[in-house]
Amino acid sequence: MRIVIDRRGDFEEWRDSARHLLSAGIRPEAVEWLDRGGLGDDLFGADDAAPSVKTTLTVPRAFVDLAHIVVCHADLAAYAVLYRLLWRLQIERHLLSITTDPDVVRAHQMAKSVGRDSHKMKAFVRFKELPAVEGRNRRQFLAWFEPDHYIVGRTAGFFQRRFADMDWVIATPKGSASWDGDALTVSAQPACNPELVDDTDDLWRTYFANIFNPARLKVKMMQTEMPKKYWKNLPEADLIPDLIAGAEDRVRAMAAKPATTAPKFHYRIHKIKG
Amino acid sequence: MKKSLKHRLAILSDAAKYDASCASSGTTKRDSSRSGGLGSTEGSGICHAYAPDGRCISLLKILLTNFCIYDCAYCINRSSSNVERARFSVEEVIWLTLEFYRRNYIEGLFLSSGIIRSSDYTMEEMVRIARDLRLKHNFQGYIHLKTIPDASAKLIEEAGLFADRLSINIELPTDAGVEAFAPQKHPANIRRSMGELKLKIDEAREPTLKTKRRKRFVPAGQSTQMIIGADATNDATILGTSARLYGGYQLRRVYYSAFSPIPDSSQHLPLIKPPLMREHRLYQADWLYRFYGFDIAEITHGRADGMLDLELDPKLAWALANRDRFPVDINRADKEMLLRVPGFGVKTVMSILTARRHKRLKMEDLARLKVSLKKVKAFIVADGHTPMNLLDRSDLKAMFMPRPEQLSLL
């Protein structure tokens, strides 16, 4: 049986399909999950009509929470993993407590990857200011971000709670979110990179270059936490190669510099003779 | 001519980078959805960038000014240094914080300062920045203020109403060290400040009789920093000092900062590569003390010189020195003992405790939890696995040592 997904990352859509499948007794290995966006025209209408049987299901609360996260994963296998867990939970009520079960482990790994992506979005979104809109006293900002997973919907609330007093849009290839002070709007439409510039980025780059201590180079550590895939959208990142290349010389120059005599005010303050 | 804002930002962030802390976690949860202002804190901190030194950039970490009347030998801003001096106005710091925050570069502000005129004059300016951010600009982001030694109690109290965290550096692990390198600072006064702040924090935690509400006062607590490797203090002494600070003053964090060469440095200090591995081992030991139930004495008693092993992490070093406590049966051992197994983190231990209520755990189960079997196999018993006489091997330590670097012909 083929199930075609229209809205990636949408928990309700997965739940409705899964409920139908389960009530019709369709085994997990008999289900093929497909993405409407990834299908060519010839495959249009490839989905088999989901058998409509109305039932109510009970699952542990922890499963619902987990499924909300896992369903955002970019790998369609997430849909299958969740359905397999749901299927097994009908008999193995304690399945989620068996933290070493392969399906449980897989779901948790996927959830971790989604959680990390969402965290990185909170960290690496960079807003650029747009010109003021006439007749509107709120400042306007726009950010371009490229997430791995379908996380814009679940992460948008964070930006609403944080940036309440400004209008903003976060555009990504996997949907966008916007806030105008009244409503948070989330769209699944892929967006394009607006390629904006913001003068304040220059001050931020100044800060980034100067807070770096060349005597403590730890490039690997930096890259684990700020992988290169994010660099192209970070205004500070193109400084990194030169900072690394120049570090050793800077430390050497520091050491080679002869000792100086203290400035006059030092002698004045401490009331010592210069 | 007055230096440009950009130029001063360069000077005053360069001057701030020797402070290790950049944490923005552990404060109260709050946001701007009701107030319509700017900013939020949601529990866990966020690192908005990483510098090539591997350090997290979470806050705008700057000095109000790097003019200073103190002459602390290890400090880039000491009065006898010829480093270029600059100063921000209160308004400039506020502007930078808000504009950086709006672009999502930062979680908030970490403000420190050289001491100009007097301690109170300097502290007052810093408090004004925090107060205006909160009250004039409705800013809910994170604020960390470094308190100025000997500032008046009234100013510290006001700072605590607006800041998430306050800190005062103890600078060096021993009193003798502070007296030798920071002649204007007095260890007893630093401790007194910490003690007074602790009392005020405790007081604010008590709900008032009238409103039953707790006052918001330094919700992320206080922290401190000490410099490692500027003098000859050993790790056992350093960790002992930390334990007293955690216990006596309930500090949230003690930061260790490997002494790093600074421009125009004092001749009294070693011009060395910062001892980064030693710093790392101290953080690991600190972690064992705070989250894994270890005593400081247990961690450091392995070696006569009171230093941690640079080659092995302190938990593994402890296990190798206490082989009689192993092997640990992962299907039966209590949480405390599981936490002592090298290679098990807190998360792994919690997973083991949950899973073993339902089944007996094998090595494959651990592999699925991404535990390094190579590291743990000598120390545990699992279903179908006993470490044989691995624990008796005299070369067990060698099995864990980092491999010698390969030499190649040129």
Short mmCIF file of C-alpha atoms in Angstrom, two decimals, chain A residues 94 96-102 105 109 112 119-129 138-139 141 157-166 198 200-219 221-223 225-226 234-236 240 243-244 250-251 254-263 265-266 269-270, chain B residues 5-6 9-10 13-14 16-18 31-33 36-42 44-55 57 59-62 67-71 79-82 85 95-96 99-107 184 257-258 260-264 267 271 274 276 279 351-352 354-355 357-359 361 365-366 368-370:
data_model
loop_
_atom_site.label_atom_id
_atom_site.label_comp_id
_atom_site.label_asym_id
_atom_site.label_seq_id
_atom_site.Cartn_x
_atom_site.Cartn_y
_atom_site.Cartn_z
CA HIS A 94 6.37 -1.07 27.32
CA LEU A 96 9.45 2.72 24.59
CA SER A 97 11.05 1.76 27.90
CA ILE A 98 13.24 -0.72 26.09
CA THR A 99 15.73 1.97 25.24
CA THR A 100 17.99 -0.49 23.47
CA ASP A 101 15.38 -1.81 21.01
CA PRO A 102 16.53 -1.13 17.41
CA VAL A 105 16.99 3.58 19.13
CA GLN A 109 18.42 9.05 16.82
CA LYS A 112 18.02 13.85 18.22
CA HIS A 119 18.68 24.15 18.06
CA LYS A 120 21.08 25.18 15.30
CA MET A 121 18.28 27.16 13.66
CA LYS A 122 17.80 29.10 16.89
CA ALA A 123 21.55 29.71 16.94
CA PHE A 124 22.42 30.43 13.33
CA VAL A 125 19.48 32.35 11.89
CA ARG A 126 20.82 35.83 11.12
CA PHE A 127 18.27 38.61 10.68
CA LYS A 128 19.02 41.42 8.24
CA GLU A 129 17.19 44.71 8.59
CA ARG A 138 7.73 48.39 13.65
CA ARG A 139 11.19 47.54 12.35
CA PHE A 141 13.82 41.99 9.50
CA GLY A 157 7.35 29.84 18.14
CA PHE A 158 10.77 30.41 19.65
CA PHE A 159 11.34 33.43 17.39
CA GLN A 160 7.87 34.78 18.12
CA ARG A 161 8.46 34.64 21.87
CA ARG A 162 11.86 36.26 21.47
CA PHE A 163 11.40 38.93 18.80
CA ALA A 164 7.96 40.22 19.75
CA ASP A 165 8.55 43.91 19.03
CA MET A 166 9.71 43.60 15.43
CA ASP A 198 22.99 44.65 6.62
CA THR A 200 25.59 45.97 11.33
CA ASP A 201 27.11 42.67 10.15
CA ASP A 202 30.38 44.58 9.89
CA LEU A 203 30.37 45.32 13.65
CA TRP A 204 29.54 41.71 14.39
CA ARG A 205 32.47 40.58 12.26
CA THR A 206 34.72 42.97 14.18
CA TYR A 207 33.52 41.39 17.42
CA PHE A 208 34.00 37.84 16.13
CA ALA A 209 37.57 38.52 14.98
CA ASN A 210 38.58 40.15 18.26
CA ILE A 211 36.98 37.78 20.76
CA PHE A 212 39.05 34.98 19.20
CA ASN A 213 42.21 34.09 21.11
CA PRO A 214 44.94 33.04 18.63
CA ALA A 215 46.91 31.31 21.38
CA ARG A 216 44.18 28.68 21.83
CA LEU A 217 43.54 27.36 18.35
CA LYS A 218 41.01 24.48 18.46
CA VAL A 219 39.66 24.27 14.95
CA MET A 221 36.10 21.81 18.26
CA MET A 222 34.74 24.81 16.37
CA GLN A 223 33.76 22.71 13.39
CA GLU A 225 29.69 22.71 16.85
CA MET A 226 29.50 24.97 13.80
CA LEU A 234 26.83 33.31 8.59
CA PRO A 235 28.26 36.79 8.02
CA GLU A 236 31.23 36.07 10.28
CA ILE A 240 37.67 32.02 9.80
CA LEU A 243 42.06 33.91 11.55
CA ILE A 244 43.35 30.34 11.60
CA ARG A 250 50.39 36.49 15.94
CA VAL A 251 51.39 34.42 18.97
CA MET A 254 53.55 38.61 20.77
CA ALA A 255 56.36 36.58 22.32
CA ALA A 256 59.09 38.24 20.28
CA LYS A 257 58.06 41.78 21.18
CA PRO A 258 60.50 43.31 23.70
CA ALA A 259 59.17 44.40 27.09
CA THR A 260 57.99 47.98 27.26
CA THR A 261 58.05 50.55 30.00
CA ALA A 262 54.73 51.26 31.64
CA PRO A 263 52.67 54.27 30.56
CA PHE A 265 49.49 57.13 34.25
CA HIS A 266 50.56 53.86 35.80
CA ILE A 269 48.15 56.09 40.00
CA HIS A 270 50.46 53.95 42.04
CA LEU B 5 32.70 52.71 17.55
CA LYS B 6 34.08 49.87 15.44
CA LEU B 9 34.56 47.47 19.82
CA ALA B 10 37.73 45.81 18.53
CA SER B 13 36.23 42.77 22.92
CA ASP B 14 39.91 41.89 22.55
CA ALA B 16 37.39 40.76 27.29
CA LYS B 17 38.41 37.48 25.70
CA TYR B 18 40.42 36.16 28.64
CA ASP B 31 9.80 35.69 27.00
CA SER B 32 8.37 38.77 25.35
CA SER B 33 5.06 37.49 24.05
CA GLY B 36 5.66 42.92 23.50
CA GLY B 37 9.31 43.75 24.15
CA LEU B 38 12.46 42.02 23.05
CA GLY B 39 14.17 38.89 24.26
CA SER B 40 13.68 35.51 25.91
CA THR B 41 15.50 32.89 27.93
CA GLU B 42 14.23 29.33 27.66
CA SER B 44 19.20 25.95 27.86
CA GLY B 45 21.79 28.39 26.59
CA ILE B 46 22.45 28.92 22.90
CA CYS B 47 25.85 29.33 21.29
CA HIS B 48 25.35 31.63 18.32
CA ALA B 49 28.81 31.15 16.89
CA TYR B 50 32.11 29.45 17.60
CA ALA B 51 35.47 31.12 17.24
CA PRO B 52 38.41 29.09 15.87
CA ASP B 53 39.57 28.72 19.48
CA GLY B 54 36.64 26.33 19.91
CA ARG B 55 34.90 28.60 22.37
CA ILE B 57 30.07 32.79 21.50
CA LEU B 59 26.97 36.68 24.71
CA LEU B 60 28.33 40.03 23.66
CA LYS B 61 31.34 39.87 25.96
CA ILE B 62 32.90 43.31 26.25
CA PHE B 67 41.41 51.73 31.51
CA CYS B 68 42.25 50.26 34.90
CA ILE B 69 43.86 51.52 38.06
CA TYR B 70 44.77 47.98 39.15
CA ASP B 71 47.99 46.31 38.12
CA SER B 79 47.80 49.76 34.46
CA SER B 80 51.41 49.04 33.52
CA SER B 81 50.51 47.63 30.08
CA ASN B 82 50.83 49.72 26.93
CA ARG B 85 42.83 52.08 25.75
CA TRP B 95 22.79 50.10 21.50
CA LEU B 96 25.27 47.33 20.63
CA GLU B 99 21.19 45.68 17.71
CA PHE B 100 23.25 42.50 18.03
CA TYR B 101 20.35 40.80 19.75
CA ARG B 102 17.84 41.79 17.05
CA ARG B 103 20.01 40.16 14.41
CA ASN B 104 20.17 36.99 16.51
CA TYR B 105 23.96 37.14 16.93
CA ILE B 106 23.74 36.80 20.72
CA GLU B 107 21.75 35.69 23.78
CA GLN B 184 45.39 45.56 44.75
CA SER B 257 41.20 29.50 32.25
CA ALA B 258 44.51 28.15 30.98
CA SER B 260 47.36 32.45 27.89
CA PRO B 261 50.11 34.76 26.69
CA ILE B 262 48.87 38.34 26.36
CA PRO B 263 50.29 41.20 24.34
CA ASP B 264 52.82 43.32 26.23
CA GLN B 267 58.03 39.79 32.79
CA LEU B 271 55.40 32.98 28.11
CA PRO B 274 48.31 27.79 27.29
CA LEU B 276 44.78 23.47 27.20
CA GLU B 279 42.38 22.87 31.54
CA SER B 351 18.82 4.33 29.64
CA ILE B 352 20.32 1.25 31.28
CA THR B 354 15.03 2.04 32.36
CA ALA B 355 15.71 -0.78 29.93
CA ARG B 357 13.42 -3.30 34.17
CA HIS B 358 12.16 -5.11 31.08
CA LYS B 359 15.04 -7.25 29.85
CA LEU B 361 21.06 -6.31 28.87
CA ASP B 365 22.29 -3.36 23.75
CA LEU B 366 25.10 -1.09 24.86
CA ARG B 368 23.03 0.41 20.20
CA LEU B 369 23.24 3.11 22.86
CA LYS B 370 26.49 4.14 21.14
#
